[in-house]
Short mmCIF file of C-alpha atoms and ligand atoms in Angstrom, two decimals:
data_model
loop_
_atom_site.label_atom_id
_atom_site.label_comp_id
_atom_site.label_asym_id
_atom_site.label_seq_id
_atom_site.Cartn_x
_atom_site.Cartn_y
_atom_site.Cartn_z
CA MET A 858 -31.82 -16.88 -5.54
CA SER A 859 -28.59 -15.20 -4.40
CA ILE A 860 -28.47 -11.48 -3.63
CA SER A 861 -26.92 -9.31 -6.36
CA PRO A 862 -23.74 -7.49 -5.29
CA LEU A 863 -25.37 -4.39 -6.82
CA SER A 864 -28.38 -4.45 -4.46
CA PRO A 865 -27.00 -1.63 -2.20
CA LEU A 866 -27.33 0.64 -5.24
CA ASN A 867 -31.01 -0.12 -5.65
CA GLY A 868 -31.95 1.91 -2.61
CA MET A 869 -33.23 5.47 -2.47
CA ASP A 870 -32.48 7.34 -5.69
CA LEU A 871 -31.63 11.00 -5.02
CA SER A 872 -31.43 12.03 -8.68
CA ALA A 873 -34.99 13.41 -9.01
CA GLY A 874 -34.19 16.93 -7.88
CA LEU A 875 -30.75 17.19 -9.51
CA SER A 876 -30.10 19.76 -12.25
CA ALA A 877 -27.22 21.14 -14.35
CA GLY A 878 -25.61 22.72 -11.29
CA ASP A 879 -25.15 19.24 -9.80
CA ASN A 880 -23.20 17.82 -12.76
CA PHE A 881 -20.12 15.89 -11.72
CA LYS A 882 -17.29 13.77 -13.16
CA VAL A 883 -15.80 10.44 -12.15
CA ALA A 884 -12.52 8.96 -13.40
CA TRP A 885 -10.78 5.60 -13.04
CA GLN A 886 -7.68 3.89 -14.32
CA SER A 887 -7.87 0.13 -14.78
CA PRO A 888 -5.37 -2.43 -16.09
CA SER A 889 -5.50 -5.24 -18.59
CA ASN A 890 -4.68 -8.80 -17.51
CA ILE A 891 -3.14 -11.92 -19.02
CA ALA A 892 -4.81 -15.26 -18.32
CA LEU A 893 -2.57 -18.14 -17.24
CA VAL A 894 -5.60 -20.44 -17.18
CA LYS A 895 -7.86 -19.38 -20.03
CA TYR A 896 -11.57 -18.58 -20.09
CA TRP A 897 -12.82 -20.08 -23.36
CA GLY A 898 -16.47 -21.01 -23.69
CA LYS A 899 -19.42 -19.77 -21.68
CA LYS A 900 -22.78 -20.70 -20.23
CA ASP A 901 -25.96 -18.62 -20.49
CA GLY A 902 -25.92 -15.40 -18.49
CA GLN A 903 -22.31 -14.53 -19.39
CA LEU A 904 -20.98 -17.21 -17.04
CA PRO A 905 -17.71 -19.05 -17.75
CA ALA A 906 -17.80 -22.70 -18.79
CA SER A 907 -14.69 -23.29 -16.65
CA PRO A 908 -12.68 -21.31 -14.09
CA SER A 909 -9.84 -19.03 -15.21
CA LEU A 910 -6.91 -17.34 -13.48
CA SER A 911 -5.01 -14.23 -14.57
CA MET A 912 -2.21 -11.86 -13.69
CA THR A 913 -3.15 -8.21 -13.60
CA LEU A 914 -0.80 -6.04 -15.65
CA GLU A 915 0.73 -2.75 -14.52
CA LYS A 916 1.44 -0.65 -17.59
CA ALA A 917 -1.26 -1.79 -20.03
CA ILE A 918 -4.03 0.41 -18.63
CA THR A 919 -7.04 2.46 -19.69
CA GLN A 920 -7.95 5.78 -18.09
CA THR A 921 -11.61 6.68 -18.39
CA ARG A 922 -13.43 9.79 -17.30
CA VAL A 923 -17.20 10.16 -17.41
CA ASP A 924 -18.97 13.52 -17.28
CA VAL A 925 -22.38 13.08 -15.65
CA ILE A 926 -24.92 15.64 -16.81
CA PHE A 927 -28.38 16.29 -15.40
CA GLY A 928 -31.28 17.90 -17.26
CA GLU A 929 -30.33 17.10 -20.88
CA ALA A 930 -33.02 15.53 -23.05
CA GLU A 931 -30.85 12.76 -24.50
CA LYS A 932 -29.99 10.21 -21.81
CA GLY A 933 -27.44 7.41 -21.68
CA LEU A 934 -23.88 7.28 -23.05
CA VAL A 935 -23.99 9.85 -25.82
CA SER A 936 -20.33 10.03 -26.83
CA LEU A 937 -16.90 8.51 -26.39
CA ASN A 938 -13.92 10.81 -26.98
CA GLY A 939 -16.40 13.25 -28.53
CA SER A 940 -17.53 10.72 -31.16
CA ILE A 941 -20.94 9.10 -31.50
CA ASP A 942 -19.57 6.15 -33.45
CA HIS A 943 -16.35 5.28 -31.67
CA PRO A 944 -15.67 1.53 -32.26
CA PHE A 945 -15.60 0.79 -28.50
CA LEU A 946 -18.94 2.55 -27.85
CA PRO A 947 -21.24 -0.48 -28.50
CA LYS A 948 -19.41 -2.58 -25.85
CA MET A 949 -19.72 0.24 -23.30
CA GLN A 950 -23.35 0.82 -24.32
CA HIS A 951 -24.12 -2.86 -23.80
CA LEU A 952 -22.67 -2.70 -20.29
CA LEU A 953 -24.54 0.51 -19.49
CA ASP A 954 -27.85 -0.98 -20.71
CA TRP A 955 -27.37 -4.00 -18.45
CA MET A 956 -26.34 -1.82 -15.49
CA THR A 957 -29.34 0.46 -16.03
CA ARG A 958 -31.65 -2.54 -15.64
CA GLN A 959 -29.96 -3.26 -12.29
CA ILE A 960 -29.53 0.36 -11.14
CA PRO A 961 -32.40 2.44 -12.61
CA CYS A 962 -30.94 5.83 -11.60
CA LEU A 963 -28.44 5.44 -14.47
CA SER A 964 -31.31 5.97 -16.92
CA LYS A 965 -31.79 9.54 -15.70
CA VAL A 966 -28.41 10.99 -16.61
CA THR A 967 -26.48 11.90 -19.73
CA LEU A 968 -22.95 10.48 -19.88
CA ARG A 969 -20.02 11.66 -21.99
CA ALA A 970 -16.93 9.48 -21.68
CA THR A 971 -13.29 10.12 -22.51
CA THR A 972 -10.92 7.22 -22.61
CA GLU A 973 -7.24 6.71 -23.30
CA ASN A 974 -5.09 3.57 -23.42
CA SER A 975 -1.47 3.52 -22.28
CA PHE A 976 -0.58 1.05 -25.00
CA PRO A 977 -0.29 2.53 -28.46
CA HIS A 978 -3.02 2.09 -31.07
CA SER A 979 -2.41 -0.60 -33.66
CA THR A 980 -0.47 -2.96 -31.44
CA GLY A 981 -3.08 -5.70 -31.60
CA ILE A 982 -3.32 -5.55 -27.78
CA ALA A 983 -6.97 -5.97 -26.78
CA SER A 984 -8.17 -3.06 -24.69
CA SER A 985 -11.50 -4.54 -23.63
CA ALA A 986 -10.38 -5.86 -20.21
CA SER A 987 -8.91 -2.51 -19.15
CA GLY A 988 -11.51 -0.36 -20.95
CA ILE A 989 -14.57 -2.23 -19.70
CA SER A 990 -13.30 -2.55 -16.11
CA ALA A 991 -12.50 1.20 -16.03
CA PHE A 992 -15.99 2.02 -17.33
CA ALA A 993 -17.65 -0.39 -14.87
CA LEU A 994 -15.82 1.37 -12.02
CA CYS A 995 -17.01 4.75 -13.31
CA LEU A 996 -20.62 3.53 -13.44
CA ILE A 997 -20.45 2.12 -9.89
CA SER A 998 -18.98 5.45 -8.70
CA ILE A 999 -21.75 7.38 -10.48
CA ALA A 1000 -24.50 5.24 -8.95
CA GLY A 1001 -22.82 5.52 -5.54
CA LYS A 1002 -22.70 9.32 -5.79
CA ILE A 1003 -26.33 9.54 -6.90
CA HIS A 1004 -27.34 7.37 -3.95
CA GLY A 1005 -25.08 9.24 -1.55
CA LEU A 1006 -23.25 5.97 -0.75
CA GLU A 1007 -19.52 5.92 0.01
CA GLY A 1008 -19.26 2.13 -0.03
CA ASP A 1009 -16.53 -0.16 1.20
CA PRO A 1010 -13.70 -0.37 -1.42
CA ALA A 1011 -13.76 -4.20 -1.44
CA ASP A 1012 -17.53 -4.20 -2.03
CA MET A 1013 -17.07 -1.64 -4.74
CA MET A 1014 -14.51 -3.78 -6.60
CA ARG A 1015 -16.82 -6.78 -6.32
CA MET A 1016 -19.71 -4.72 -7.74
CA ALA A 1017 -17.51 -3.51 -10.59
CA SER A 1018 -16.28 -7.06 -11.28
CA PHE A 1019 -19.88 -8.36 -11.26
CA ALA A 1020 -20.84 -5.67 -13.77
CA ALA A 1021 -17.67 -5.73 -15.92
CA ARG A 1022 -18.17 -9.38 -16.87
CA MET A 1023 -21.31 -8.34 -18.77
CA GLY A 1024 -19.18 -6.14 -21.04
CA SER A 1025 -16.25 -8.55 -21.40
CA GLY A 1026 -15.72 -11.71 -19.36
CA SER A 1027 -11.99 -11.27 -18.87
CA ALA A 1028 -12.53 -7.65 -17.71
CA CYS A 1029 -14.00 -8.91 -14.43
CA ARG A 1030 -10.54 -10.20 -13.41
CA SER A 1031 -8.89 -6.77 -13.88
CA LEU A 1032 -10.32 -5.29 -10.68
CA TYR A 1033 -7.69 -6.74 -8.37
CA PRO A 1034 -3.94 -6.45 -7.83
CA GLY A 1035 -1.68 -9.44 -8.42
CA PHE A 1036 -3.69 -12.47 -9.48
CA SER A 1037 -7.40 -13.22 -9.61
CA THR A 1038 -9.73 -16.01 -10.59
CA TRP A 1039 -13.14 -16.05 -12.23
CA GLY A 1040 -15.41 -19.07 -12.13
CA ALA A 1041 -16.57 -21.18 -9.23
CA THR A 1042 -13.91 -23.66 -8.12
CA PRO A 1043 -13.52 -25.72 -4.94
CA LEU A 1044 -9.97 -24.30 -4.72
CA PHE A 1045 -11.09 -20.92 -3.35
CA THR A 1046 -13.80 -20.24 -0.84
CA GLY A 1047 -15.86 -17.39 -2.21
CA SER A 1048 -14.95 -18.03 -5.85
CA SER A 1049 -17.88 -17.37 -8.13
CA ASP A 1050 -19.17 -17.49 -11.70
CA VAL A 1051 -20.65 -13.99 -11.38
CA TYR A 1052 -17.56 -12.04 -10.32
CA ALA A 1053 -13.82 -12.52 -9.98
CA THR A 1054 -12.02 -13.08 -6.67
CA PRO A 1055 -8.60 -11.70 -5.71
CA ILE A 1056 -6.08 -14.39 -4.70
CA ALA A 1057 -2.93 -12.32 -4.08
CA GLU A 1058 -2.95 -13.38 -0.42
CA PHE A 1059 -2.41 -17.03 -1.41
CA VAL A 1060 0.38 -16.20 -3.83
CA HIS A 1061 4.08 -16.28 -2.90
CA PRO A 1062 5.42 -12.67 -2.74
CA GLU A 1063 8.09 -13.43 -5.38
CA MET A 1064 5.34 -14.24 -7.87
CA LEU A 1065 3.93 -10.74 -7.44
CA LEU A 1066 7.15 -9.47 -9.06
CA LEU A 1067 6.73 -11.42 -12.32
CA ARG A 1068 7.48 -9.66 -15.59
CA ASP A 1069 5.59 -9.98 -18.87
CA ALA A 1070 7.10 -8.81 -22.16
CA ILE A 1071 4.38 -8.54 -24.80
CA LEU A 1072 5.91 -9.31 -28.20
CA VAL A 1073 3.89 -7.51 -30.85
CA VAL A 1074 4.26 -10.01 -33.67
CA SER A 1075 1.28 -8.49 -35.48
CA ALA A 1076 -0.36 -5.14 -34.88
CA SER A 1077 -3.43 -6.05 -36.96
CA PRO A 1078 -6.71 -6.60 -35.12
CA LYS A 1079 -7.30 -10.29 -34.45
CA SER A 1080 -9.52 -12.07 -36.95
CA LEU A 1081 -11.64 -13.93 -34.39
CA PRO A 1082 -13.90 -11.77 -32.18
CA SER A 1083 -13.97 -13.38 -28.75
CA THR A 1084 -17.79 -13.66 -28.73
CA ARG A 1085 -17.55 -15.91 -31.79
CA GLY A 1086 -14.66 -17.80 -30.22
CA HIS A 1087 -16.63 -18.56 -27.04
CA GLN A 1088 -19.61 -19.65 -29.16
CA SER A 1089 -17.40 -22.03 -31.11
CA MET A 1090 -17.04 -24.08 -27.91
CA ASN A 1091 -20.75 -25.00 -28.05
CA GLY A 1092 -20.73 -28.46 -29.59
CA HIS A 1093 -16.92 -28.45 -29.89
CA PRO A 1094 -15.71 -32.09 -30.01
CA PHE A 1095 -13.12 -31.36 -27.29
CA PHE A 1096 -15.49 -29.46 -24.97
CA SER A 1097 -15.66 -31.93 -22.07
CA GLY A 1098 -11.92 -32.57 -22.20
CA ARG A 1099 -11.30 -28.82 -22.10
CA ILE A 1100 -13.39 -28.41 -18.95
CA MET A 1101 -11.42 -31.17 -17.22
CA GLN A 1102 -8.13 -29.69 -18.41
CA ALA A 1103 -8.98 -26.16 -17.21
CA ASN A 1104 -9.96 -27.42 -13.75
CA ARG A 1105 -6.79 -29.50 -13.45
CA ASN A 1106 -4.64 -26.59 -14.67
CA MET A 1107 -6.29 -24.29 -12.11
CA GLU A 1108 -5.12 -26.62 -9.34
CA GLU A 1109 -1.60 -26.84 -10.76
CA THR A 1110 -1.34 -23.09 -11.32
CA PHE A 1111 -2.55 -22.30 -7.84
CA ALA A 1112 -0.06 -24.78 -6.35
CA ALA A 1113 2.78 -23.24 -8.42
CA LEU A 1114 1.84 -19.68 -7.44
CA SER A 1115 1.72 -20.44 -3.74
CA ALA A 1116 4.95 -22.49 -3.76
CA ASN A 1117 6.85 -19.98 -5.97
CA ASP A 1118 7.40 -22.81 -8.46
CA PHE A 1119 8.17 -20.82 -11.61
CA GLU A 1120 8.98 -23.88 -13.72
CA LYS A 1121 5.66 -25.53 -12.95
CA LEU A 1122 3.81 -22.25 -13.57
CA GLY A 1123 5.42 -22.06 -17.00
CA MET A 1124 4.62 -25.68 -17.90
CA VAL A 1125 0.93 -25.15 -17.15
CA ALA A 1126 0.73 -21.69 -18.76
CA GLU A 1127 2.27 -23.00 -22.01
CA ASN A 1128 -0.10 -25.98 -21.95
CA GLU A 1129 -3.04 -23.54 -21.57
CA ALA A 1130 -1.82 -21.26 -24.36
CA LEU A 1131 -1.37 -24.11 -26.84
CA ALA A 1132 -4.67 -25.70 -25.76
CA LEU A 1133 -6.49 -22.41 -26.43
CA HIS A 1134 -5.08 -22.26 -29.96
CA ALA A 1135 -5.73 -25.97 -30.53
CA LEU A 1136 -9.39 -25.36 -29.59
CA ILE A 1137 -9.53 -22.38 -31.95
CA MET A 1138 -7.98 -24.35 -34.82
CA SER A 1139 -10.17 -27.41 -34.32
CA ALA A 1140 -13.49 -25.52 -34.05
CA SER A 1141 -15.94 -25.47 -36.99
CA PRO A 1142 -14.92 -23.37 -38.80
CA GLY A 1143 -11.38 -23.48 -37.52
CA THR A 1144 -9.23 -20.36 -37.40
CA MET A 1145 -5.47 -19.96 -37.35
CA LEU A 1146 -4.49 -16.90 -35.33
CA LEU A 1147 -0.78 -17.63 -34.97
CA LYS A 1148 1.59 -16.07 -37.50
CA PRO A 1149 4.85 -17.69 -38.59
CA ALA A 1150 6.67 -15.23 -36.30
CA SER A 1151 4.52 -16.31 -33.30
CA VAL A 1152 5.58 -19.92 -33.87
CA GLU A 1153 9.23 -18.87 -34.27
CA VAL A 1154 9.06 -16.92 -30.97
CA ILE A 1155 7.66 -20.01 -29.22
CA HIS A 1156 10.48 -22.21 -30.56
CA ARG A 1157 13.13 -19.68 -29.57
CA VAL A 1158 11.68 -19.35 -26.05
CA ARG A 1159 11.74 -23.13 -25.64
CA ASP A 1160 15.27 -23.41 -27.07
CA ALA A 1161 16.48 -20.68 -24.69
CA ARG A 1162 14.89 -22.54 -21.80
CA SER A 1163 16.62 -25.77 -22.83
CA SER A 1164 19.87 -23.79 -22.69
CA GLY A 1165 19.17 -22.79 -19.09
CA LEU A 1166 17.35 -19.44 -19.34
CA SER A 1167 14.27 -19.46 -17.12
CA LEU A 1168 11.25 -18.06 -19.01
CA PHE A 1169 7.96 -19.22 -20.55
CA PHE A 1170 5.38 -17.99 -23.03
CA THR A 1171 1.65 -17.59 -23.07
CA LEU A 1172 -0.82 -16.41 -25.72
CA ASP A 1173 -4.12 -14.63 -25.90
CA ALA A 1174 -6.55 -15.34 -28.73
CA GLY A 1175 -4.24 -13.59 -31.19
CA ALA A 1176 -0.78 -13.69 -32.75
CA ASN A 1177 1.14 -11.78 -30.07
CA VAL A 1178 3.23 -13.70 -27.57
CA HIS A 1179 3.62 -12.90 -23.86
CA VAL A 1180 7.01 -13.90 -22.47
CA MET A 1181 7.08 -14.21 -18.69
CA TYR A 1182 10.11 -14.20 -16.41
CA GLN A 1183 11.22 -13.50 -12.85
CA ALA A 1184 12.35 -10.04 -11.81
CA GLY A 1185 15.75 -11.37 -10.68
CA LEU A 1186 16.52 -12.56 -14.23
CA ALA A 1187 15.23 -9.43 -15.98
CA VAL A 1188 18.63 -8.32 -17.31
CA ALA A 1189 19.46 -11.70 -18.88
CA VAL A 1190 15.97 -12.36 -20.25
CA GLU A 1191 15.56 -8.84 -21.65
CA LYS A 1192 18.95 -9.16 -23.38
CA PHE A 1193 17.71 -12.40 -24.98
CA ILE A 1194 14.43 -10.74 -25.97
CA GLY A 1195 16.27 -7.80 -27.53
CA GLU A 1196 18.63 -10.03 -29.52
CA ALA A 1197 16.49 -13.04 -30.45
CA LEU A 1198 12.81 -12.06 -30.25
CA GLN A 1199 12.48 -8.33 -30.89
CA PRO A 1200 13.62 -8.69 -34.55
CA LEU A 1201 10.58 -10.99 -35.08
CA CYS A 1202 8.15 -8.28 -33.92
CA GLU A 1203 6.31 -5.81 -36.12
CA ASN A 1204 8.40 -2.63 -36.10
CA GLY A 1205 10.46 -4.25 -33.33
CA ARG A 1206 7.71 -3.56 -30.85
CA VAL A 1207 7.84 -5.10 -27.37
CA ILE A 1208 5.83 -3.82 -24.39
CA PHE A 1209 7.65 -4.57 -21.14
CA ASP A 1210 5.03 -5.00 -18.43
CA SER A 1211 4.81 -6.66 -15.01
CA CYS A 1212 2.42 -7.96 -12.36
CA GLY A 1213 0.29 -4.97 -11.40
CA THR A 1214 -1.28 -3.17 -8.50
CA GLY A 1215 -4.88 -2.96 -9.77
CA PRO A 1216 -7.25 -0.10 -10.56
CA ARG A 1217 -6.84 3.43 -9.24
CA LYS A 1218 -9.35 6.23 -8.79
CA LEU A 1219 -8.18 9.36 -10.60
CA ASN A 1220 -8.62 12.98 -9.82
CA GLU A 1221 -11.80 13.62 -11.80
CA ALA A 1222 -10.99 17.28 -12.29
CA THR A 1223 -7.85 16.58 -14.30
CA ALA A 1224 -8.22 13.06 -15.75
CA GLY A 1225 -8.68 13.01 -19.50
CA SER A 1226 -9.01 16.80 -19.74
O1 PMV B 901 -13.21 -11.49 -22.23
P1 PMV B 901 -13.34 -11.99 -23.59
O2 PMV B 901 -14.72 -12.33 -23.97
O3 PMV B 901 -12.65 -11.06 -24.59
O4 PMV B 901 -12.53 -13.40 -23.68
C1 PMV B 901 -11.21 -13.50 -23.34
C2 PMV B 901 -10.64 -14.78 -23.77
C3 PMV B 901 -9.14 -14.94 -23.62
O5 PMV B 901 -8.49 -13.70 -23.59
C4 PMV B 901 -8.63 -15.71 -24.83
C5 PMV B 901 -8.77 -15.76 -22.39
C6 PMV B 901 -8.89 -15.07 -21.05
O6 PMV B 901 -9.23 -15.75 -20.09
O7 PMV B 901 -8.59 -13.85 -20.95
#
């Protein structure tokens, strides 16, 4: 059996003698990510059925602060933003329960978390990748402090990625700048099903400047929770074809990223986006997540490309459309978005984001206060 990345945190637990005077805070900021090769379907143990590859975003982030309190009777995560029934609390609780089984010292403290997303509420933008990765980083920091361990930053990100996948699979890819993969693949030495791997070093520097405009076609929460979506792949008639397609698209995407081949990257990303929605529509029961405006955006993006504008689209499991383009063409593409796509968005909402720099530790004294 392989060694858990969390094993350094299973050593001597110094929490026994700690009391109220030793209370401390930790705070992290972590980004969301957009998959170019999609994770859809899983194996037991929260492992992906096929490898995925994503770009970390820069502006779509969550900032989370956790107050760690010793000596209170009630242990565990007792509140989020002061509420005991915040809608995101069960996901965080699930992650904490799993982490506590790996790192028992977490059962001895009381945690109060405060969290804030950079993207406005009601935009239909999922916050689980950023929120869960930020919370995983906080928990690793807490365990490290309790054990008196500084830890190497790369090891720490790997631990957080290993843990974050238990809260939300895609969250495990948010721990790294640029691009990262999750799922064992012969393409990358060190790739794994149990944590994501950064690949920025294999990516052409121009690709690290990519832009992503998120077109908020619908601000309503998506009607297909991702847990149910992943489950719908069990027994799906296209399952084996999907696994082959994802592996082939990983190869193509990696080749495009390293060669700075934007056109090829777009071809594969659009194939992945439409494949994801085809799988969702052809599951039993099938679901239609695209809105008429999503389809219209896709047609307009393709028409603009036929007329010579270099851009492509991708989709998450929802109605909103991500439009990706190169930094050098930002003025022309953003003019097109403003004129042709923004009017199709709910309240004209577009979030202009870009390839990001990864998580950041915050000053715990000021974050979220
Ligand atoms: O991380 P989850 O369980 O919310 O699943 C994410 C699935 C997609 O966003 C549709 C694809 C992906 O790889 O991010």
